[in-house]
Amino acid sequence: MGGAGGRSGFYVGLGLALASSAFIGGSFILKKKGLLRLCRRGRARAGQGGHAYLQEWLWWAGLLCMGVGEAANFAAYAFAPATLVTPLGALSVLVSAVLSSTFLHEQLNVHGKIGCILSILGSTVMVIHAPQEEEVSSLESMAEKLKDPGFIVFAVCVLVSSLLLIFVAGPRYGQSNVLVYVLVCSAIGSLSVSCVKGLGIALKELFSGKPVLKEPLGWVLLLCLVICISIQINYLNKALDIFNTSVVTPIYYVLFTTAVMMCSAILFKEWQHMVLDNIIGTISGFLTIVSGIFLLHAFRDMPFTPDLLPLFLQQGRTDLHASWRNADRHQSCQHQPLLPSEDKGSHSTEEEEAESV
């Protein structure tokens, strides 16, 4: 893997990326719990333009966890290529899905679990076939890459599309379509990764004794990073407040990873140095992740029952199903007075869950 420090840099970047995923996945849960507490108190919601979450300590704890995760992610980008670090963000999907089902009581069915596993497998394949980026060892070489016409066109398209999403699509579809605010976070996030990469190079030069503080590019990258992160936090809060955490997190991962891969390919010309098997492996791994995210999102409310199995499997289980029905019928005769209250309780529970959703 092409990273500073050879194989040691690869393992350092890998460890930092794993720690980043754990902290970021947990931050979603803490911030969501803080937003739910504000909603129960009747405070103005973030999805409606309110900023009462700034007075909630759980939200600040989630922001702190996200800050630690982003810091680890920042360091990981300094040691390893972006296309190696970014796919490992799928682990944050798994962490968020498991913690949300435990602490937020959000359902994670069999389809969601399979989707999480597919996301992890796809990320592993992408890491194995990660493209090698061109060597960028100084701010001067970074400045030359930032002046590339292809990257300038990409950055302009990102900014224009983000403005359209914020001021045109947001007021109309932001409350009903999860893609609006998540697309803003993902598009701006691709630019923040480029800023992080440049600042990582600047820090390396600073520690080596070079007069980096006199270079204007480093300060420009820092200012752009602060602006990008502020926009991401604002619109990610809106998406989390309106939609389910298990929906926002995986969709944000897919779109963010896609945007970062496009930005890295344009800025560092990674795909020009890849052989055919690595190209196929990278695309296959990413499609596997997308398939897993689709399972996690599209079938999140569908219960898994034996009726969903293929016909040839259902035929083999006919006798077993018959025995289950006989057992249920025999049990209903023995405990007939308890059935109405149990059914009523189950219906009321389902109605309460539907109202809470």
Tab-separated table of C-alpha atoms in Angstrom:
chain	number	residue	atom	x	y	z
A	1	MET	CA	0.000	0.000	0.000
A	2	GLY	CA	1.298	3.465	-0.882
A	3	GLY	CA	1.570	5.292	2.409
A	4	ALA	CA	4.200	7.283	4.292
A	5	GLY	CA	6.470	4.952	6.154
A	6	GLY	CA	5.835	1.861	4.016
A	7	ARG	CA	4.121	-1.050	5.733
A	8	SER	CA	4.286	0.638	9.141
A	9	GLY	CA	2.346	3.581	7.729
A	10	PHE	CA	-0.220	1.168	6.331
A	11	TYR	CA	-0.827	-0.472	9.714
A	12	VAL	CA	-0.932	2.880	11.523
A	13	GLY	CA	-3.488	4.176	9.025
A	14	LEU	CA	-5.495	0.960	9.329
A	15	GLY	CA	-5.624	1.142	13.124
A	16	LEU	CA	-6.588	4.796	13.105
A	17	ALA	CA	-9.330	4.140	10.551
A	18	LEU	CA	-10.777	1.336	12.691
A	19	ALA	CA	-10.774	3.539	15.801
A	20	SER	CA	-12.372	6.328	13.793
A	21	SER	CA	-15.229	4.086	12.694
A	22	ALA	CA	-15.940	3.031	16.281
A	23	PHE	CA	-16.082	6.603	17.591
A	24	ILE	CA	-18.106	7.942	14.670
A	25	GLY	CA	-20.608	5.084	14.862
A	26	GLY	CA	-21.138	5.751	18.569
A	27	SER	CA	-21.468	9.489	17.998
A	28	PHE	CA	-24.592	8.968	15.883
A	29	ILE	CA	-26.284	7.229	18.802
A	30	LEU	CA	-25.387	9.862	21.389
A	31	LYS	CA	-26.501	12.724	19.153
A	32	LYS	CA	-29.737	10.963	18.282
A	33	LYS	CA	-30.525	10.347	21.962
A	34	GLY	CA	-29.898	14.027	22.665
A	35	LEU	CA	-32.228	15.066	19.847
A	36	LEU	CA	-34.918	12.688	21.116
A	37	ARG	CA	-34.704	14.144	24.608
A	38	LEU	CA	-35.205	17.633	23.184
A	39	CYS	CA	-38.192	16.406	21.197
A	40	ARG	CA	-39.819	14.984	24.346
A	41	ARG	CA	-39.330	18.319	26.086
A	42	GLY	CA	-41.112	20.140	23.261
A	43	ARG	CA	-38.079	22.150	22.202
A	44	ALA	CA	-37.558	23.366	18.629
A	45	ARG	CA	-36.296	20.479	16.506
A	46	ALA	CA	-33.152	20.666	14.376
A	47	GLY	CA	-35.123	19.565	11.337
A	48	GLN	CA	-37.259	22.695	11.716
A	49	GLY	CA	-34.277	25.030	11.984
A	50	GLY	CA	-33.924	24.987	15.771
A	51	HIS	CA	-30.584	24.916	17.589
A	52	ALA	CA	-31.732	23.843	21.057
A	53	TYR	CA	-29.452	20.797	20.782
A	54	LEU	CA	-26.571	23.122	21.699
A	55	GLN	CA	-27.906	23.024	25.280
A	56	GLU	CA	-28.061	19.211	25.456
A	57	TRP	CA	-25.044	17.464	26.996
A	58	LEU	CA	-25.731	14.181	25.176
A	59	TRP	CA	-25.463	15.998	21.869
A	60	TRP	CA	-22.164	17.497	22.951
A	61	ALA	CA	-20.938	14.041	24.019
A	62	GLY	CA	-21.816	12.761	20.573
A	63	LEU	CA	-20.034	15.710	19.004
A	64	LEU	CA	-16.973	14.968	21.131
A	65	CYS	CA	-16.979	11.340	19.993
A	66	MET	CA	-17.330	12.471	16.411
A	67	GLY	CA	-14.461	14.904	16.924
A	68	VAL	CA	-12.233	12.124	18.239
A	69	GLY	CA	-13.271	9.908	15.348
A	70	GLU	CA	-12.629	12.646	12.823
A	71	ALA	CA	-9.245	13.344	14.400
A	72	ALA	CA	-8.318	9.672	14.064
A	73	ASN	CA	-9.645	9.779	10.526
A	74	PHE	CA	-7.547	12.871	9.869
A	75	ALA	CA	-4.414	11.094	11.009
A	76	ALA	CA	-5.323	7.989	8.993
A	77	TYR	CA	-5.506	10.025	5.788
A	78	ALA	CA	-2.037	11.373	6.533
A	79	PHE	CA	-0.598	7.850	6.723
A	80	ALA	CA	-2.579	5.982	4.055
A	81	PRO	CA	-4.373	6.650	0.736
A	82	ALA	CA	-7.916	7.974	0.858
A	83	THR	CA	-9.274	4.950	-0.986
A	84	LEU	CA	-7.851	2.726	1.744
A	85	VAL	CA	-9.203	4.735	4.676
A	86	THR	CA	-12.644	5.691	3.357
A	87	PRO	CA	-14.069	2.172	2.717
A	88	LEU	CA	-13.342	1.257	6.332
A	89	GLY	CA	-16.071	3.716	7.266
A	90	ALA	CA	-18.473	0.816	6.673
A	91	LEU	CA	-17.608	-0.340	10.171
A	92	SER	CA	-19.325	2.779	11.500
A	93	VAL	CA	-22.507	1.506	9.823
A	94	LEU	CA	-22.233	-1.753	11.737
A	95	VAL	CA	-21.469	0.014	15.029
A	96	SER	CA	-24.342	2.452	14.576
A	97	ALA	CA	-26.820	-0.272	13.566
A	98	VAL	CA	-25.976	-2.498	16.540
A	99	LEU	CA	-25.981	0.346	19.061
A	100	SER	CA	-29.215	1.845	17.687
A	101	SER	CA	-31.003	-1.485	18.088
A	102	THR	CA	-29.702	-1.716	21.665
A	103	PHE	CA	-30.042	1.828	22.987
A	104	LEU	CA	-32.568	3.447	20.632
A	105	HIS	CA	-34.777	0.350	20.232
A	106	GLU	CA	-34.643	0.625	16.444
A	107	GLN	CA	-35.374	-2.697	14.774
A	108	LEU	CA	-32.565	-4.449	12.885
A	109	ASN	CA	-34.012	-7.473	11.099
A	110	VAL	CA	-32.256	-10.308	9.299
A	111	HIS	CA	-32.017	-8.281	6.099
A	112	GLY	CA	-30.261	-5.485	7.962
A	113	LYS	CA	-27.782	-7.874	9.549
A	114	ILE	CA	-27.002	-9.432	6.171
A	115	GLY	CA	-26.594	-5.929	4.766
A	116	CYS	CA	-24.078	-5.045	7.472
A	117	ILE	CA	-22.096	-8.212	6.752
A	118	LEU	CA	-22.087	-7.484	3.022
A	119	SER	CA	-20.866	-3.954	3.719
A	120	ILE	CA	-17.970	-5.298	5.747
A	121	LEU	CA	-17.067	-7.870	3.091
A	122	GLY	CA	-17.223	-5.292	0.334
A	123	SER	CA	-15.015	-2.929	2.301
A	124	THR	CA	-12.486	-5.715	2.807
A	125	VAL	CA	-12.345	-6.378	-0.924
A	126	MET	CA	-11.894	-2.667	-1.615
A	127	VAL	CA	-9.057	-2.438	0.889
A	128	ILE	CA	-7.283	-5.412	-0.697
A	129	HIS	CA	-7.528	-3.886	-4.173
A	130	ALA	CA	-7.054	-0.267	-3.094
A	131	PRO	CA	-5.477	1.850	-5.858
A	132	GLN	CA	-2.075	3.387	-5.308
A	133	GLU	CA	-2.173	7.174	-5.259
A	134	GLU	CA	0.578	9.323	-6.706
A	135	GLU	CA	3.201	10.422	-4.245
A	136	VAL	CA	2.403	13.844	-2.751
A	137	SER	CA	5.204	14.768	-0.387
A	138	SER	CA	5.001	18.564	-0.212
A	139	LEU	CA	2.579	21.447	-0.285
A	140	GLU	CA	4.041	22.499	-3.621
A	141	SER	CA	3.023	19.238	-5.278
A	142	MET	CA	-0.362	19.475	-3.556
A	143	ALA	CA	-0.827	22.976	-4.952
A	144	GLU	CA	-0.064	21.741	-8.455
A	145	LYS	CA	-2.709	19.041	-8.130
A	146	LEU	CA	-5.270	21.505	-6.802
A	147	LYS	CA	-4.711	23.644	-9.919
A	148	ASP	CA	-5.576	20.745	-12.205
A	149	PRO	CA	-8.534	21.680	-14.483
A	150	GLY	CA	-10.289	18.390	-13.789
A	151	PHE	CA	-10.300	18.997	-10.038
A	152	ILE	CA	-11.419	22.616	-10.485
A	153	VAL	CA	-14.396	21.460	-12.554
A	154	PHE	CA	-15.218	18.810	-9.940
A	155	ALA	CA	-15.058	21.333	-7.070
A	156	VAL	CA	-17.264	23.813	-8.924
A	157	CYS	CA	-19.850	21.097	-9.649
A	158	VAL	CA	-19.861	20.079	-5.969
A	159	LEU	CA	-20.372	23.647	-4.774
A	160	VAL	CA	-23.113	24.442	-7.299
A	161	SER	CA	-25.004	21.196	-6.607
A	162	SER	CA	-24.718	21.746	-2.845
A	163	LEU	CA	-26.138	25.261	-3.143
A	164	LEU	CA	-29.045	23.950	-5.211
A	165	LEU	CA	-29.739	21.238	-2.651
A	166	ILE	CA	-29.609	23.695	0.251
A	167	PHE	CA	-31.666	26.554	-1.167
A	168	VAL	CA	-33.905	24.850	-3.754
A	169	ALA	CA	-34.417	21.183	-2.892
A	170	GLY	CA	-34.082	21.553	0.879
A	171	PRO	CA	-37.183	23.692	1.562
A	172	ARG	CA	-39.303	21.520	-0.765
A	173	TYR	CA	-38.140	17.955	-0.180
A	174	GLY	CA	-35.855	18.060	2.874
A	175	GLN	CA	-38.563	16.879	5.272
A	176	SER	CA	-39.629	13.907	3.118
A	177	ASN	CA	-36.529	12.759	1.192
A	178	VAL	CA	-33.504	11.538	3.108
A	179	LEU	CA	-31.205	12.084	0.129
A	180	VAL	CA	-31.401	15.891	0.186
A	181	TYR	CA	-29.471	16.645	3.373
A	182	VAL	CA	-27.295	13.534	3.127
A	183	LEU	CA	-26.190	14.526	-0.385
A	184	VAL	CA	-25.098	17.903	0.950
A	185	CYS	CA	-22.994	16.236	3.664
A	186	SER	CA	-21.466	13.763	1.212
A	187	ALA	CA	-20.619	16.263	-1.503
A	188	ILE	CA	-19.040	18.746	0.902
A	189	GLY	CA	-17.314	15.844	2.660
A	190	SER	CA	-15.402	14.946	-0.482
A	191	LEU	CA	-13.808	18.394	-0.430
A	192	SER	CA	-13.059	18.137	3.289
A	193	VAL	CA	-11.095	14.924	2.651
A	194	SER	CA	-8.915	16.783	0.148
A	195	CYS	CA	-8.317	19.499	2.751
A	196	VAL	CA	-7.451	16.869	5.349
A	197	LYS	CA	-4.951	15.261	2.993
A	198	GLY	CA	-3.264	18.601	2.342
A	199	LEU	CA	-3.152	19.510	6.038
A	200	GLY	CA	-1.646	16.114	6.831
A	201	ILE	CA	1.160	16.852	4.395
A	202	ALA	CA	1.598	20.306	5.956
A	203	LEU	CA	1.906	18.798	9.447
A	204	LYS	CA	4.525	16.338	8.241
A	205	GLU	CA	6.566	19.186	6.779
A	206	LEU	CA	6.095	21.210	9.959
A	207	PHE	CA	7.437	18.395	12.123
A	208	SER	CA	10.388	17.986	9.761
A	209	GLY	CA	11.400	21.624	10.350
A	210	LYS	CA	10.140	23.295	7.180
A	211	PRO	CA	8.589	26.805	7.412
A	212	VAL	CA	5.076	25.622	6.634
A	213	LEU	CA	3.373	28.344	8.673
A	214	LYS	CA	4.508	30.920	6.117
A	215	GLU	CA	2.792	29.051	3.288
A	216	PRO	CA	-0.696	30.476	2.533
A	217	LEU	CA	-1.965	27.170	1.137
A	218	GLY	CA	-1.956	25.523	4.565
A	219	TRP	CA	-4.103	28.274	6.080
A	220	VAL	CA	-6.471	28.213	3.116
A	221	LEU	CA	-6.912	24.466	3.507
A	222	LEU	CA	-7.580	24.876	7.243
A	223	LEU	CA	-10.228	27.544	6.615
A	224	CYS	CA	-11.907	25.420	3.945
A	225	LEU	CA	-11.882	22.400	6.279
A	226	VAL	CA	-13.595	24.356	9.083
A	227	ILE	CA	-16.288	25.588	6.677
A	228	CYS	CA	-16.866	22.127	5.213
A	229	ILE	CA	-17.110	20.438	8.616
A	230	SER	CA	-19.536	23.096	9.871
A	231	ILE	CA	-21.822	22.497	6.894
A	232	GLN	CA	-21.607	18.722	7.346
A	233	ILE	CA	-22.504	18.910	11.050
A	234	ASN	CA	-25.464	21.210	10.428
A	235	TYR	CA	-27.122	19.149	7.716
A	236	LEU	CA	-26.252	15.818	9.278
A	237	ASN	CA	-28.123	16.958	12.396
A	238	LYS	CA	-31.153	17.783	10.264
A	239	ALA	CA	-31.082	14.366	8.606
A	240	LEU	CA	-30.713	12.557	11.945
A	241	ASP	CA	-33.547	14.519	13.497
A	242	ILE	CA	-36.005	13.789	10.681
A	243	PHE	CA	-35.120	10.241	9.642
A	244	ASN	CA	-34.184	6.953	11.293
A	245	THR	CA	-30.542	6.571	12.328
A	246	SER	CA	-30.277	3.149	10.685
A	247	VAL	CA	-31.302	4.828	7.421
A	248	VAL	CA	-29.190	7.977	7.564
A	249	THR	CA	-25.931	6.267	8.525
A	250	PRO	CA	-25.651	3.706	5.689
A	251	ILE	CA	-26.893	6.080	2.988
A	252	TYR	CA	-24.428	8.692	4.166
A	253	TYR	CA	-21.645	6.107	3.996
A	254	VAL	CA	-22.448	5.049	0.416
A	255	LEU	CA	-22.726	8.598	-0.915
A	256	PHE	CA	-19.725	9.847	1.029
A	257	THR	CA	-17.552	6.955	-0.133
A	258	THR	CA	-18.603	7.499	-3.732
A	259	ALA	CA	-17.812	11.207	-3.559
A	260	VAL	CA	-14.418	10.618	-1.926
A	261	MET	CA	-13.479	7.984	-4.499
A	262	MET	CA	-14.356	10.352	-7.324
A	263	CYS	CA	-12.470	13.229	-5.726
A	264	SER	CA	-9.378	11.107	-5.023
A	265	ALA	CA	-9.397	9.655	-8.533
A	266	ILE	CA	-9.532	13.132	-10.063
A	267	LEU	CA	-7.089	14.807	-7.671
A	268	PHE	CA	-4.467	12.071	-7.271
A	269	LYS	CA	-5.001	10.240	-10.603
A	270	GLU	CA	-5.242	6.900	-8.775
A	271	TRP	CA	-7.079	4.945	-11.455
A	272	GLN	CA	-4.378	5.618	-14.047
A	273	HIS	CA	-1.940	3.364	-12.167
A	274	MET	CA	-4.273	0.443	-11.478
A	275	VAL	CA	-4.124	-2.917	-13.229
A	276	LEU	CA	-7.269	-4.624	-14.475
A	277	ASP	CA	-7.733	-7.025	-11.547
A	278	ASN	CA	-7.509	-4.184	-9.015
A	279	ILE	CA	-10.046	-2.166	-10.993
A	280	ILE	CA	-12.447	-5.119	-11.064
A	281	GLY	CA	-11.856	-5.806	-7.373
A	282	THR	CA	-12.477	-2.189	-6.395
A	283	ILE	CA	-15.684	-1.961	-8.410
A	284	SER	CA	-16.896	-5.356	-7.150
A	285	GLY	CA	-16.196	-4.422	-3.551
A	286	PHE	CA	-18.050	-1.158	-3.884
A	287	LEU	CA	-21.052	-2.838	-5.542
A	288	THR	CA	-21.084	-5.363	-2.688
A	289	ILE	CA	-21.241	-2.482	-0.221
A	290	VAL	CA	-24.072	-0.871	-2.161
A	291	SER	CA	-25.975	-4.190	-2.150
A	292	GLY	CA	-25.551	-4.479	1.600
A	293	ILE	CA	-26.696	-0.922	2.164
A	294	PHE	CA	-29.727	-1.577	-0.057
A	295	LEU	CA	-30.709	-4.574	2.078
A	296	LEU	CA	-30.219	-2.537	5.220
A	297	HIS	CA	-32.370	0.317	3.975
A	298	ALA	CA	-35.031	-1.111	1.634
A	299	PHE	CA	-36.141	-4.032	3.844
A	300	ARG	CA	-35.683	-2.499	7.295
A	301	ASP	CA	-39.429	-2.736	8.100
A	302	MET	CA	-40.038	-6.161	6.534
A	303	PRO	CA	-40.220	-9.068	9.021
A	304	PHE	CA	-38.414	-12.243	8.040
A	305	THR	CA	-40.829	-15.202	8.037
A	306	PRO	CA	-40.690	-18.694	6.507
A	307	ASP	CA	-43.133	-17.504	3.831
A	308	LEU	CA	-40.331	-15.420	2.323
A	309	LEU	CA	-38.236	-18.512	1.577
A	310	PRO	CA	-38.110	-19.941	-1.964
A	311	LEU	CA	-40.758	-22.509	-2.895
A	312	PHE	CA	-38.396	-25.484	-2.886
A	313	LEU	CA	-37.403	-24.634	0.688
A	314	GLN	CA	-41.005	-24.100	1.749
A	315	GLN	CA	-41.978	-27.547	0.431
A	316	GLY	CA	-39.323	-29.155	2.580
A	317	ARG	CA	-40.704	-27.402	5.641
A	318	THR	CA	-44.370	-28.204	5.098
A	319	ASP	CA	-44.483	-30.925	7.718
A	320	LEU	CA	-42.686	-28.749	10.207
A	321	HIS	CA	-45.098	-25.875	9.619
A	322	ALA	CA	-48.036	-28.247	10.062
A	323	SER	CA	-46.654	-29.452	13.373
A	324	TRP	CA	-46.224	-25.821	14.467
A	325	ARG	CA	-49.828	-25.031	13.589
A	326	ASN	CA	-51.085	-28.104	15.449
A	327	ALA	CA	-49.044	-27.161	18.478
A	328	ASP	CA	-50.390	-23.608	18.361
A	329	ARG	CA	-53.983	-24.873	18.018
A	330	HIS	CA	-53.531	-27.249	20.963
A	331	GLN	CA	-52.024	-24.463	23.057
A	332	SER	CA	-54.846	-22.079	22.172
A	333	CYS	CA	-57.412	-24.604	23.464
A	334	GLN	CA	-55.594	-24.906	26.770
A	335	HIS	CA	-55.055	-21.172	27.285
A	336	GLN	CA	-58.085	-19.744	25.570
A	337	PRO	CA	-58.935	-17.077	28.233
A	338	LEU	CA	-55.444	-15.538	27.901
A	339	LEU	CA	-55.554	-15.028	24.127
A	340	PRO	CA	-57.723	-11.882	23.916
A	341	SER	CA	-55.566	-9.962	26.386
A	342	GLU	CA	-52.357	-11.120	24.682
A	343	ASP	CA	-53.617	-10.162	21.245
A	344	LYS	CA	-54.784	-6.847	22.549
A	345	GLY	CA	-51.460	-6.225	24.158
A	346	SER	CA	-49.595	-7.111	20.997
A	347	HIS	CA	-51.854	-4.863	18.926
A	348	SER	CA	-51.398	-1.995	21.359
A	349	THR	CA	-47.645	-2.504	21.298
A	350	GLU	CA	-47.648	-2.421	17.505
A	351	GLU	CA	-49.774	0.729	17.532
A	352	GLU	CA	-47.443	2.413	20.024
A	353	GLU	CA	-44.421	1.493	17.859
A	354	ALA	CA	-46.160	2.833	14.770
A	355	GLU	CA	-46.996	6.093	16.545
A	356	SER	CA	-43.436	6.447	17.831
A	357	VAL	CA	-42.061	5.931	14.327
